[in-house]
Amino acid sequence: MLDRAFVCAQCTARLTRRPIWSKALPFSARRLSSNAAVNRPARVAIVGSGPAGFYAAARLLSKNDDAVVDMYEKLPVPFGLARYGVAPDHPEVKNCEEKFTEVASSPRFNFVGNVDLGNELPLSTLKPHYDAILFSYGASKDKELGIPGEQSTRSVHSARAFVGWYNGLPEHRDLEPDLTSGEDAVVIGQGNVALDVARILLSDVDALRSTDIADYALEKLSKSTIKRVRVVGRRGPLQASFTIKEVRELLQLPSVSFDPIAKDVFPPESVINGLPRAQKRLMQLIAKGSANDPQTSTKSWSLDFLLSPESLHWSPIHPYHLTHAKFSRNELDPSGPFSPSSKVTPKHLSNGKPAMVNLPASVFFRSVGYKSLPLPGLEDLGIHFDSQRGVIANDGFGRIKSLSGAGEPQKLPDGSILTHLPGLYCAGWVKRGPTGVIASTMTDAFTTADTMLQDLASHGTSGSLMHAPQDSSGLGWDGVKPEAERLGLRPTSWQDWQRIDAAERERGQQKGKVRDKFGRVDEMLQVL
Amino acid sequence: MALWREFGLQLRRALPRTSAGEMCLAQSRRYVSHSATPWGTGEVANTYRRGLGLYKGVQTPSQGWKSAQRSFSVSAQAAHGHLTPPKPGEEINVTFIDKDGSEVKLQVAEGDNLLDIAQANDLEMEGACGGSCACSTCHVIIDEPDMFDKMEEPSDDENDMLDLAFGLTETSRLGCQVLMNKDLDGLVVRLPTMTRNLQASDFEQK
């Protein structure tokens, strides 16, 4: 059952022995394989099985001939945001899972799912058994607005939770989004997550039926009374962070019209023509708008700029019914209103009072960015979590930097001094913040993996940025497993995932969907 | 079908693609760079690579089976990784310039796209979305503007993705969207170096 994840050290060694034909490795490949001073394969733990973790694993396994990677995941199933963040109507983006599956088919890859590191299993359990630990656990929370009424669970939702809900994430299985109290939805934030929320709310439910969207979400969306979605931003069009593909999709939704943007906030053509390519095309697209006639369209959406949410208001008669959201108006810096870096300031009326506006809202979503949290126990490893930026302090290449005083300062070839924590790395959103598409995460993960490979190549030599091999047992999961067993954990292996995967696909097939995800961890484990 | 799939997996296990690819690549590269007659080397390298291409081909039945299952998706990697060998006399020449500047000369058939060609020949090009024009990981730079002009205009969808590509140039394209044809004989494409100004190799111990 758990055969792959529980391979003993000797078997691992046998499995990972280099095949005969690869003896005549060219010099370059030999240099990158684990150092001869360490007479065993390097053992690497990756914390988190999303795109960052998998792309790093892909690079490590392909460039190092014998390194063994153990990937830890909180859920019994892999792929992180590829599975639970990418919108169900973007199946082509999920194609990256095929590459990840190929990575996982390597005999030098172990999946250890259903283990919540830091909570169920202390991080300090891992440390003695690995040459390197890579943190790629992403961003598990989202930023808050800090306005009155935001904490209400009725009609007020985090976009992250809503996305998790329609994608079948167990954590948000019981979210009850209020889609039937009225016709107006307000989404705060102008990134791609905000547009995903808008698109799911505005899409014809029948267009989603064959996707892997959660059944309960489909059911709820089919009863939705939402007719109008406002996507509201604090700043102007040039500061919005969504990308053109997502805007184009919304503009092309059948029977959905788009409100033209007020001229005074939109950059004039002369400014647009001088913008960099990507921004220029985006502005031109928004200016062109949708071909759908508002008269014949059943739903509509708008981009509303220069509004900061202040408070939420419920009906005095029906205290459960959200009626509107109150916003204060902003204005762009008059000296350069259409400069991409233009600052916004609160707008005041002629009497000196702040300019305010109410927008009708029966449901309210906040979508102002994701946020990484420190994994419990990071401090035990000496890791500094930068709460301000929401990232693990690192050198940009993925090496985790220590707090001043801890660790040996290293002089790098370029002359800079780095106090780093040997053998500890990070990649993905927990390294650089929660922005960017899969391509950016991939490049970022490759950068960290290349850094690790460099350090592994010098493993055991003086001046190595990897800690000394004798500091690690090199046993990896085989060393950690006894403690996991003692704690009564039930880890899932890659084979376990394959069974869950097969069961989900079968359930889906019966319903004419590509997959019907299990919405609860118990249901996943019952298949095994 | 399941048998094919199993066979593919077994073969993959028996022949870990990565290290094998790396080894072959390094050898053929060395050959290319040391040879005086580029045309001849191209042929040698090509034959060698074809061998690897065969191994790729084994995976095709299972992938075809998978894409059949995903009928909802318009362009889910239909023929990803599958290359038709060019008919004698109808070979189209294409040269890839790798991230490290080394040239790889190939002969391919009409209709193949640059992503499939690169992947079948173990060049370092990712296709995160499986060649369905939904990411920018197969970004390539066409070396000569004239060649770029000979190609069909990129679609809005392709341009949308190129907008997100690192190091975008005037002659950038997505590899998955460029289909080879006779007009493109002699095409030279460059794989862009990724993101950061510094590479991890800058930290190499000296």
XYZ file of C-alpha atoms in Angstrom:
734
model
C 0.000 0.000 0.000
C 2.570 2.460 1.086
C 5.329 0.574 -0.625
C 6.918 3.546 -2.377
C 7.006 5.956 0.498
C 8.302 3.371 2.925
C 11.327 2.061 1.077
C 14.043 1.296 3.570
C 17.433 2.937 3.341
C 19.138 -0.078 1.769
C 16.462 -0.489 -0.847
C 16.653 3.199 -1.588
C 20.342 2.867 -2.121
C 19.783 -0.090 -4.451
C 17.077 1.746 -6.378
C 19.160 4.806 -6.794
C 22.353 3.092 -7.849
C 23.471 4.505 -11.145
C 22.833 2.179 -14.087
C 25.924 0.721 -15.735
C 25.570 2.636 -18.973
C 25.793 5.964 -17.228
C 29.300 5.288 -15.890
C 30.801 7.258 -18.740
C 29.211 10.471 -17.669
C 30.580 13.602 -19.283
C 32.555 15.824 -17.019
C 29.802 18.414 -16.609
C 27.280 15.878 -15.341
C 29.791 14.306 -12.999
C 30.499 17.635 -11.425
C 26.836 18.122 -10.607
C 26.299 14.736 -9.029
C 26.723 14.426 -5.300
C 30.208 14.884 -4.087
C 32.398 11.882 -3.659
C 33.206 13.006 -0.118
C 29.647 12.019 0.798
C 29.368 8.339 0.116
C 25.624 8.310 -0.242
C 22.959 10.058 -2.311
C 21.958 13.519 -1.139
C 18.583 13.468 0.563
C 16.304 16.455 0.058
C 12.958 17.255 1.708
C 10.514 19.498 -0.111
C 7.743 20.972 2.018
C 4.653 21.534 -0.110
C 3.615 19.807 -3.341
C 2.436 22.743 -5.439
C 4.053 23.924 -8.679
C 7.073 25.441 -6.867
C 7.852 22.171 -5.080
C 7.361 20.029 -8.163
C 9.346 22.238 -10.530
C 12.193 22.319 -8.009
C 11.991 18.523 -7.683
C 12.030 18.182 -11.473
C 15.200 20.215 -11.699
C 16.930 18.479 -8.783
C 16.176 14.992 -10.055
C 17.151 15.740 -13.626
C 20.411 17.538 -12.892
C 21.627 15.426 -10.017
C 22.092 11.740 -10.772
C 21.376 10.281 -7.393
C 19.683 12.782 -5.101
C 16.525 11.429 -3.475
C 13.616 13.798 -2.941
C 10.887 13.355 -0.310
C 7.956 15.688 -0.847
C 5.775 16.448 2.174
C 2.190 17.624 1.772
C -0.460 18.560 4.322
C -3.310 17.081 2.253
C -3.438 13.445 1.160
C -3.315 14.664 -2.454
C -0.650 16.609 -4.377
C -0.419 19.668 -6.679
C -1.420 22.530 -4.344
C -2.802 25.488 -6.232
C -2.637 23.688 -9.585
C -5.420 21.513 -8.202
C -7.113 23.918 -5.797
C -6.326 27.382 -7.134
C -6.437 27.209 -10.925
C -10.008 27.858 -12.051
C -11.939 24.793 -13.226
C -12.557 26.419 -16.600
C -8.799 26.668 -17.166
C -8.066 22.955 -17.618
C -5.132 23.668 -19.935
C -3.299 25.420 -17.090
C -3.643 22.227 -15.054
C -1.723 20.354 -17.749
C 1.387 21.061 -15.684
C 0.163 18.202 -13.466
C 1.206 15.810 -16.214
C 4.791 16.966 -15.912
C 4.556 16.660 -12.126
C 3.245 13.123 -12.494
C 6.240 12.324 -14.678
C 8.531 13.713 -11.970
C 6.782 11.579 -9.368
C 7.341 8.456 -11.465
C 11.053 8.707 -10.689
C 12.196 5.980 -8.293
C 14.108 8.724 -6.498
C 10.922 10.595 -5.599
C 8.752 9.876 -2.556
C 5.463 11.538 -1.790
C 4.529 11.856 1.874
C 0.995 13.213 1.958
C -1.460 13.793 4.779
C 1.293 14.991 7.078
C 0.832 18.506 8.423
C 4.414 19.553 9.113
C 4.801 21.955 11.975
C 1.461 20.980 13.469
C 1.216 17.193 13.456
C 4.880 16.490 12.936
C 7.498 18.920 14.270
C 9.898 20.342 11.706
C 12.766 19.488 14.013
C 12.023 15.809 13.303
C 13.080 16.324 9.700
C 16.248 18.291 10.203
C 18.612 15.487 11.338
C 17.752 13.266 8.373
C 18.156 15.585 5.406
C 21.013 17.262 3.619
C 18.678 19.987 2.464
C 15.135 21.111 3.202
C 13.280 23.228 0.675
C 10.255 25.185 1.852
C 7.713 25.706 -0.932
C 4.491 25.664 1.030
C 3.014 28.756 -0.589
C 0.542 31.172 0.879
C -2.134 29.654 3.044
C -4.034 32.790 4.040
C -5.221 35.986 2.433
C -4.833 39.628 3.320
C -7.622 41.401 5.130
C -9.055 44.867 4.587
C -9.515 45.758 8.238
C -12.919 47.404 7.785
C -16.024 47.141 9.990
C -18.260 44.221 9.045
C -15.495 42.293 7.294
C -15.484 39.510 9.872
C -19.136 38.667 9.317
C -19.494 35.196 7.850
C -22.832 36.047 6.309
C -22.535 37.458 2.767
C -18.898 38.437 3.314
C -16.261 36.062 1.980
C -12.597 35.894 1.254
C -12.005 35.247 -2.450
C -9.422 32.675 -1.448
C -12.038 30.723 0.498
C -14.512 31.034 -2.381
C -11.934 29.753 -4.873
C -11.082 26.885 -2.508
C -14.795 26.160 -2.114
C -15.610 25.823 -5.814
C -12.379 23.908 -6.375
C -13.223 21.299 -3.723
C -10.595 22.247 -1.138
C -11.528 20.404 2.091
C -10.657 23.447 4.212
C -13.514 25.427 2.638
C -15.972 22.619 2.014
C -18.449 24.138 4.435
C -18.307 27.705 3.172
C -21.847 28.764 2.395
C -21.439 31.649 -0.043
C -24.539 33.798 -0.152
C -25.483 33.906 -3.826
C -29.246 34.195 -3.472
C -29.859 37.284 -1.318
C -29.703 39.750 -4.170
C -28.268 40.603 -7.554
C -25.131 42.576 -6.756
C -21.714 41.176 -6.019
C -18.777 43.375 -5.116
C -15.223 42.062 -5.381
C -12.504 44.136 -3.755
C -9.165 43.852 -5.489
C -8.118 43.840 -9.122
C -5.913 40.823 -9.555
C -6.530 37.581 -11.416
C -8.159 35.932 -8.396
C -10.759 38.727 -8.349
C -11.409 38.140 -12.048
C -11.663 34.371 -11.484
C -14.350 35.019 -8.867
C -16.173 37.381 -11.228
C -15.971 34.905 -14.105
C -17.310 32.001 -12.049
C -20.187 34.196 -10.824
C -21.034 35.376 -14.335
C -20.479 32.173 -16.321
C -23.339 30.091 -17.578
C -23.427 27.128 -15.165
C -23.796 24.717 -18.076
C -20.400 25.838 -19.361
C -18.864 24.648 -16.088
C -20.606 21.277 -15.839
C -17.949 19.227 -17.605
C -15.091 20.788 -15.617
C -13.747 19.519 -12.302
C -15.659 22.175 -10.358
C -17.098 20.815 -7.092
C -20.611 19.384 -7.399
C -21.957 21.321 -4.442
C -20.582 24.533 -5.975
C -22.287 23.802 -9.277
C -25.537 23.211 -7.426
C -25.248 26.480 -5.549
C -24.140 28.478 -8.606
C -27.111 27.188 -10.601
C -29.380 28.913 -8.063
C -27.364 32.124 -7.969
C -29.326 35.350 -8.438
C -26.205 37.455 -9.014
C -26.640 39.605 -12.121
C -23.966 42.203 -11.659
C -20.366 42.003 -10.503
C -18.274 45.056 -9.679
C -14.529 44.538 -9.480
C -13.296 47.408 -7.365
C -9.764 48.751 -7.022
C -8.181 51.326 -4.766
C -6.036 52.719 -7.557
C -6.367 53.420 -11.285
C -6.428 51.222 -14.418
C -2.660 51.392 -14.877
C -2.076 50.009 -11.393
C -4.392 47.016 -11.725
C -2.560 43.702 -11.471
C -4.807 41.374 -13.484
C -3.470 40.051 -16.779
C -4.953 40.392 -20.215
C -6.073 36.802 -20.719
C -8.420 36.934 -17.748
C -9.871 40.290 -18.844
C -10.389 39.023 -22.392
C -12.219 35.948 -21.105
C -14.630 38.101 -19.113
C -15.209 40.413 -22.058
C -16.038 37.418 -24.227
C -18.515 35.710 -21.875
C -21.797 35.210 -23.707
C -24.715 37.389 -22.556
C -22.502 39.375 -20.207
C -21.988 43.070 -20.889
C -19.248 45.342 -19.640
C -19.773 48.884 -18.368
C -17.466 51.331 -20.126
C -14.978 52.990 -17.803
C -15.428 56.661 -16.928
C -13.199 58.808 -19.145
C -11.698 60.807 -16.304
C -10.017 57.795 -14.694
C -8.926 56.088 -17.903
C -5.632 57.052 -19.575
C -6.081 58.942 -22.871
C -4.967 57.345 -26.124
C -1.815 59.430 -26.259
C -0.714 57.919 -22.933
C -1.753 54.381 -23.896
C 0.289 54.510 -27.103
C 3.434 55.244 -25.137
C 3.021 52.362 -22.663
C 5.088 49.165 -22.645
C 3.612 46.450 -24.834
C 1.757 44.378 -22.226
C 0.118 47.350 -20.540
C -0.684 48.983 -23.845
C -2.499 45.904 -25.131
C -4.368 45.544 -21.837
C -5.540 49.158 -21.873
C -6.564 48.927 -25.519
C -8.588 45.826 -24.747
C -10.370 47.442 -21.804
C -11.040 50.575 -23.852
C -12.582 48.449 -26.584
C -14.798 46.722 -24.035
C -17.313 44.006 -24.788
C -19.293 43.518 -27.978
C -22.308 42.382 -25.959
C -25.245 44.775 -25.867
C -26.294 45.670 -22.295
C -29.930 45.632 -23.415
C -29.868 42.004 -24.463
C -27.372 40.755 -21.909
C -28.609 39.035 -18.777
C -25.599 39.865 -16.618
C -23.002 42.602 -16.484
C -19.713 43.483 -14.867
C -17.614 46.551 -14.355
C -14.174 47.646 -13.284
C -14.482 50.379 -10.675
C -11.372 52.388 -9.901
C -10.123 54.724 -7.179
C -12.386 53.414 -4.419
C -11.261 52.306 -0.933
C -13.732 50.188 1.044
C -14.706 51.758 4.378
C -17.565 49.718 5.823
C -20.273 47.145 5.127
C -23.938 47.658 5.828
C -26.800 45.266 6.466
C -30.523 45.882 6.109
C -32.142 47.313 9.260
C -35.209 45.155 8.586
C -33.438 41.940 7.582
C -30.213 42.016 9.566
C -28.857 39.080 7.550
C -29.149 40.912 4.254
C -26.104 42.846 3.173
C -27.288 45.943 1.345
C -24.266 47.983 0.383
C -20.612 48.718 0.855
C -19.390 52.202 1.574
C -16.275 53.504 -0.199
C -14.159 56.609 0.029
C -13.044 58.069 -3.271
C -9.411 58.432 -4.213
C -7.669 60.507 -6.820
C -4.472 59.972 -8.760
C -1.527 62.240 -8.132
C -2.467 65.324 -10.213
C 1.165 65.878 -11.302
C 1.167 62.611 -13.242
C -2.201 60.882 -13.041
C -1.375 58.311 -15.709
C 2.103 57.400 -14.644
C 2.086 53.672 -13.740
C 3.662 54.493 -10.393
C 1.223 57.323 -9.653
C 0.234 57.516 -5.992
C -3.379 57.808 -4.929
C -4.659 60.146 -2.253
C -8.095 60.439 -0.652
C -10.386 62.770 -2.546
C -12.050 65.593 -0.643
C -15.169 67.557 -1.390
C -15.112 71.359 -1.628
C -16.271 71.520 2.007
C -13.222 69.538 3.056
C -15.091 66.320 3.841
C -13.907 63.066 2.288
C -15.810 62.059 -0.831
C -17.797 58.885 -0.206
C -19.881 56.582 -2.375
C -22.110 53.563 -1.718
C -22.174 50.543 -4.012
C -25.067 48.087 -3.749
C -23.822 44.692 -2.573
C -25.723 41.556 -1.638
C -22.492 39.593 -1.421
C -18.989 40.884 -0.836
C -15.651 39.272 -1.648
C -12.264 40.530 -0.584
C -9.469 39.672 -2.968
C -6.514 41.832 -2.071
C -3.827 39.207 -2.200
C -2.686 36.014 -0.553
C -0.433 35.855 2.443
C 2.124 33.310 3.592
C 2.327 32.357 7.227
C 5.326 31.052 9.129
C 5.176 27.293 9.521
C 5.130 26.447 13.242
C 8.651 25.480 14.255
C 10.533 27.522 11.666
C 12.184 29.414 14.518
C 13.499 26.122 15.931
C 15.563 25.833 12.744
C 16.724 29.420 13.159
C 14.613 30.605 10.227
C 13.433 34.192 10.216
C 9.988 34.730 8.761
C 9.628 38.264 7.472
C 6.059 39.019 8.577
C 6.169 42.417 6.936
C 6.674 40.968 3.469
C 5.123 37.602 4.240
C 8.147 35.644 3.042
C 10.967 33.567 4.479
C 14.057 35.786 4.580
C 16.293 34.622 1.710
C 19.066 35.767 -0.598
C 16.902 35.853 -3.748
C 18.464 32.629 -4.993
C 16.536 30.592 -2.459
C 19.142 30.216 0.290
C 17.485 30.998 3.596
C 19.208 33.829 5.408
C 19.676 33.650 9.125
C 19.031 36.286 11.729
C 22.148 38.234 12.455
C 24.531 36.305 14.603
C 23.384 32.819 13.721
C 25.297 30.722 11.215
C 28.687 31.239 9.633
C 29.003 34.273 7.359
C 30.064 33.234 3.858
C 31.975 35.327 1.413
C 30.481 34.757 -2.013
C 32.522 34.876 -5.244
C 31.012 38.261 -6.071
C 32.413 39.608 -2.817
C 29.161 39.914 -0.894
C 28.821 38.484 2.577
C 25.890 36.298 3.364
C 24.926 34.836 6.667
C 22.956 31.831 5.589
C 21.500 28.720 7.146
C 23.256 25.775 5.519
C 20.942 23.274 3.865
C 17.778 25.360 4.142
C 16.099 26.775 1.042
C 12.822 28.250 -0.123
C 10.984 28.604 -3.433
C 7.700 29.875 -4.824
C 5.323 32.215 -3.068
C 6.831 31.733 0.371
C 10.116 32.942 -1.144
C 9.095 35.908 -3.262
C 5.523 36.720 -2.247
C 2.193 35.606 -3.664
C 2.339 37.011 -7.193
C 2.832 35.738 -10.686
C 1.637 32.952 -12.938
C 2.878 29.348 -13.064
C 5.656 30.383 -15.453
C 7.083 32.764 -12.850
C 6.878 30.138 -10.133
C 8.594 27.657 -12.434
C 11.506 29.990 -13.154
C 11.758 30.824 -9.492
C 11.774 27.163 -8.477
C 14.462 26.426 -11.092
C 16.593 29.222 -9.660
C 16.383 27.768 -6.163
C 16.990 24.228 -7.430
C 20.067 25.369 -9.383
C 21.347 27.037 -6.224
C 20.822 23.811 -4.298
C 22.626 21.857 -7.016
C 25.567 24.225 -6.814
C 25.711 23.807 -3.066
C 25.280 20.031 -3.275
C 28.111 19.825 -5.786
C 30.439 21.308 -3.218
C 28.920 19.198 -0.450
C 31.594 18.140 1.966
C 34.258 20.516 0.681
C 35.419 23.506 2.644
C 33.463 26.646 1.914
C 30.374 24.668 0.929
C 27.094 26.407 1.483
C 25.559 23.062 2.343
C 26.076 21.952 5.899
C 28.563 19.186 6.582
C 27.332 15.742 5.499
C 27.982 14.278 8.904
C 25.341 16.641 10.285
C 22.694 14.606 8.514
C 21.894 10.901 8.689
C 20.858 11.020 5.026
C 18.014 8.650 5.852
C 15.275 11.056 4.823
C 11.771 9.729 5.199
C 13.097 6.414 6.475
C 14.502 8.284 9.435
C 11.381 10.388 9.960
C 8.861 7.583 9.537
C 9.249 5.986 12.988
C 8.356 9.291 14.628
C 5.372 9.739 12.295
C 4.213 6.252 13.216
C 4.671 6.924 16.904
C 2.439 9.975 16.525
C -0.221 7.840 14.849
C -0.071 9.645 11.514
C -1.353 8.044 8.346
C 0.841 9.267 5.489
C -0.265 8.782 1.901
C 2.136 7.601 -0.796
C 2.114 8.381 -4.505
C 0.322 5.079 -5.102
C -2.334 6.180 -2.634
C -2.797 9.383 -4.605
C -3.078 7.393 -7.808
C -5.939 5.416 -6.290
C -7.692 8.573 -5.119
C -7.079 10.067 -8.559
C -8.577 7.032 -10.303
C -11.597 7.070 -7.981
C -12.164 10.759 -8.626
C -11.951 10.314 -12.373
C -14.363 7.390 -12.241
C -16.858 9.372 -10.177
C -16.460 12.197 -12.657
C -17.034 9.975 -15.656
C -20.388 8.909 -14.264
C -21.398 12.561 -14.103
C -19.906 13.625 -17.416
C -17.117 15.562 -15.724
C -13.386 15.253 -16.097
C -13.114 14.556 -12.366
C -15.286 14.684 -9.279
C -13.033 15.635 -6.389
C -13.513 14.323 -2.879
C -14.436 17.324 -0.776
C -13.266 15.920 2.515
C -10.040 14.317 3.687
C -11.982 11.387 5.208
C -13.536 10.612 1.845
C -10.097 10.584 0.226
C -8.717 8.216 2.835
C -11.713 5.896 2.571
C -10.675 4.975 -0.958
C -7.428 3.511 0.356
C -4.249 1.036 -23.659
C -3.313 0.323 -20.105
C -0.668 -2.023 -21.397
C 0.873 0.684 -23.529
C 0.858 3.014 -20.606
C 2.495 0.486 -18.357
C 5.074 -0.252 -21.025
C 5.846 3.424 -21.383
C 6.283 3.829 -17.662
C 8.488 0.776 -17.382
C 10.641 1.961 -20.199
C 10.910 5.332 -18.608
C 12.041 3.731 -15.355
C 14.546 1.533 -17.085
C 15.944 4.479 -18.971
C 15.870 7.537 -16.736
C 15.378 10.133 -19.405
C 17.102 12.981 -17.715
C 20.541 11.645 -17.182
C 20.494 9.812 -20.493
C 19.427 12.970 -22.258
C 22.024 15.022 -20.555
C 24.755 12.664 -21.494
C 23.768 12.416 -25.137
C 23.206 16.111 -25.407
C 26.576 16.954 -23.991
C 28.272 14.577 -26.384
C 26.516 15.727 -29.493
C 27.053 19.310 -28.526
C 30.742 18.783 -28.190
C 30.704 17.161 -31.593
C 28.890 20.117 -33.097
C 31.195 22.699 -31.683
C 34.399 20.939 -32.688
C 33.461 20.050 -36.211
C 34.609 22.117 -39.160
C 31.673 21.280 -41.439
C 28.454 22.281 -39.773
C 26.270 20.580 -42.351
C 27.825 17.199 -41.679
C 27.556 17.531 -37.933
C 23.957 18.521 -38.201
C 23.272 15.193 -39.821
C 25.172 13.225 -37.252
C 23.545 14.997 -34.368
C 20.221 14.558 -36.016
C 20.504 10.805 -36.432
C 21.536 10.463 -32.855
C 18.647 12.543 -31.675
C 16.187 10.596 -33.742
C 17.082 7.658 -31.575
C 15.869 9.548 -28.550
C 12.847 10.663 -30.472
C 11.871 7.022 -30.860
C 11.820 6.593 -27.159
C 9.531 9.602 -26.951
C 7.262 8.083 -29.518
C 6.559 5.146 -27.244
C 4.695 7.456 -24.916
C 2.344 8.680 -27.576
C -0.385 6.040 -27.347
C -0.890 6.659 -23.649
C -0.949 10.399 -24.132
C -3.388 10.124 -26.975
C -5.595 8.057 -24.710
C -5.422 10.698 -22.037
C -6.346 13.534 -24.332
C -9.279 11.568 -25.666
C -10.581 11.459 -22.110
C -10.392 15.213 -21.802
C -12.783 16.002 -24.580
C -13.981 19.206 -22.920
C -10.689 20.920 -23.528
C -10.259 22.507 -26.908
C -6.560 22.140 -27.212
C -5.321 19.817 -24.500
C -1.993 18.486 -25.687
C -3.351 16.532 -28.616
C -0.146 15.324 -30.172
C 2.308 16.560 -27.601
C 5.699 14.945 -27.882
C 4.805 13.161 -31.076
C 6.861 13.934 -34.127
C 6.496 12.590 -37.626
C 9.865 11.849 -39.209
C 10.390 14.017 -42.284
C 10.032 12.297 -45.660
C 13.335 12.030 -47.539
C 13.869 15.193 -49.537
C 11.265 17.102 -47.542
C 13.343 17.803 -44.452
C 13.146 21.315 -43.065
C 16.227 22.632 -41.289
C 15.899 24.360 -37.960
C 18.619 25.452 -35.574
C 18.089 25.949 -31.866
C 20.500 28.131 -29.920
C 20.430 26.881 -26.355
C 20.559 29.055 -23.245
C 24.309 28.500 -23.031
C 24.818 29.547 -26.660
C 25.379 26.099 -28.156
C 23.744 25.354 -31.485
C 21.640 22.305 -32.203
C 20.805 21.686 -35.856
C 17.807 19.544 -36.626
C 15.850 18.314 -39.614
C 12.134 18.171 -39.072
C 8.905 17.564 -40.925
C 6.309 20.074 -42.031
C 3.625 20.689 -39.422
C 5.748 20.000 -36.342
C 5.729 22.777 -33.775
C 8.850 24.147 -32.105
C 7.864 22.983 -28.600
C 7.400 19.373 -29.672
C 10.622 19.503 -31.671
C 12.581 20.900 -28.716
C 11.147 18.424 -26.233
C 11.613 15.418 -28.495
C 15.268 16.420 -28.731
C 15.743 17.052 -25.022
C 16.364 20.740 -25.379
C 15.611 22.737 -22.286
C 12.173 24.065 -23.126
C 9.213 23.728 -20.801
C 5.646 23.431 -21.942
C 3.807 23.883 -18.647
C 0.356 23.940 -20.264
C 1.170 21.099 -22.635
C 1.318 23.255 -25.735
C -2.182 24.709 -25.456
C -1.212 28.392 -25.562
C -2.075 28.949 -21.907
C 1.323 29.831 -20.468
C 4.527 31.470 -21.641
C 7.050 28.786 -20.745
C 7.864 27.840 -24.362
C 8.859 31.380 -25.284
C 11.401 31.455 -28.143
C 13.100 34.270 -29.979
C 13.259 34.121 -33.752
C 16.805 35.074 -34.700
C 16.086 36.856 -37.982
C 13.294 39.408 -38.385
C 12.795 38.239 -41.985
C 11.902 34.761 -40.787
C 9.585 36.242 -38.176
C 7.763 38.121 -40.911
C 7.343 34.946 -42.942
C 5.307 33.415 -40.120
C 1.620 33.905 -39.614
C 0.786 36.711 -37.223
C 0.491 35.537 -33.627
C -3.117 35.285 -32.453
C -4.512 37.494 -29.688
C -4.330 34.530 -27.332
C -0.667 33.981 -28.129
C 0.117 37.669 -27.728
C -1.709 37.654 -24.382
C 0.650 34.943 -23.168
C 3.740 36.558 -24.712
C 2.898 39.677 -22.708
C 3.820 37.645 -19.620
C 7.024 36.173 -21.037
C 10.392 37.059 -19.553
C 12.722 38.947 -21.829
C 10.125 39.597 -24.511
C 11.561 40.819 -27.830
C 10.153 42.112 -31.121
C 10.563 38.658 -32.620
C 9.296 36.564 -29.710
C 6.901 33.675 -30.280
C 5.490 30.765 -28.314
C 7.174 27.578 -29.494
C 3.915 25.628 -29.362
C 2.280 28.006 -31.837
C 4.972 27.982 -34.525
C 4.359 25.205 -37.035
C 7.207 24.387 -39.366
C 6.708 24.768 -43.102
C 8.936 24.923 -46.156
C 9.143 28.720 -46.054
C 10.802 28.426 -42.666
C 13.648 26.215 -43.898
C 16.824 27.411 -42.200
C 14.976 28.915 -39.245
C 17.153 29.848 -36.269
C 15.475 30.135 -32.869
C 17.013 31.178 -29.616
C 15.901 29.926 -26.208
C 15.761 32.946 -23.910
C 17.787 32.988 -20.737
C 15.412 33.088 -17.855
C 14.472 35.904 -15.484
C 17.274 37.007 -13.252
C 20.306 38.902 -14.388
C 22.447 36.701 -12.224
C 22.465 32.982 -12.768
C 23.043 30.575 -9.940
C 26.321 29.654 -11.659
C 27.606 33.074 -10.671
C 27.927 31.625 -7.213
C 30.140 28.829 -8.419
C 33.013 28.167 -6.073
C 36.209 29.256 -7.711
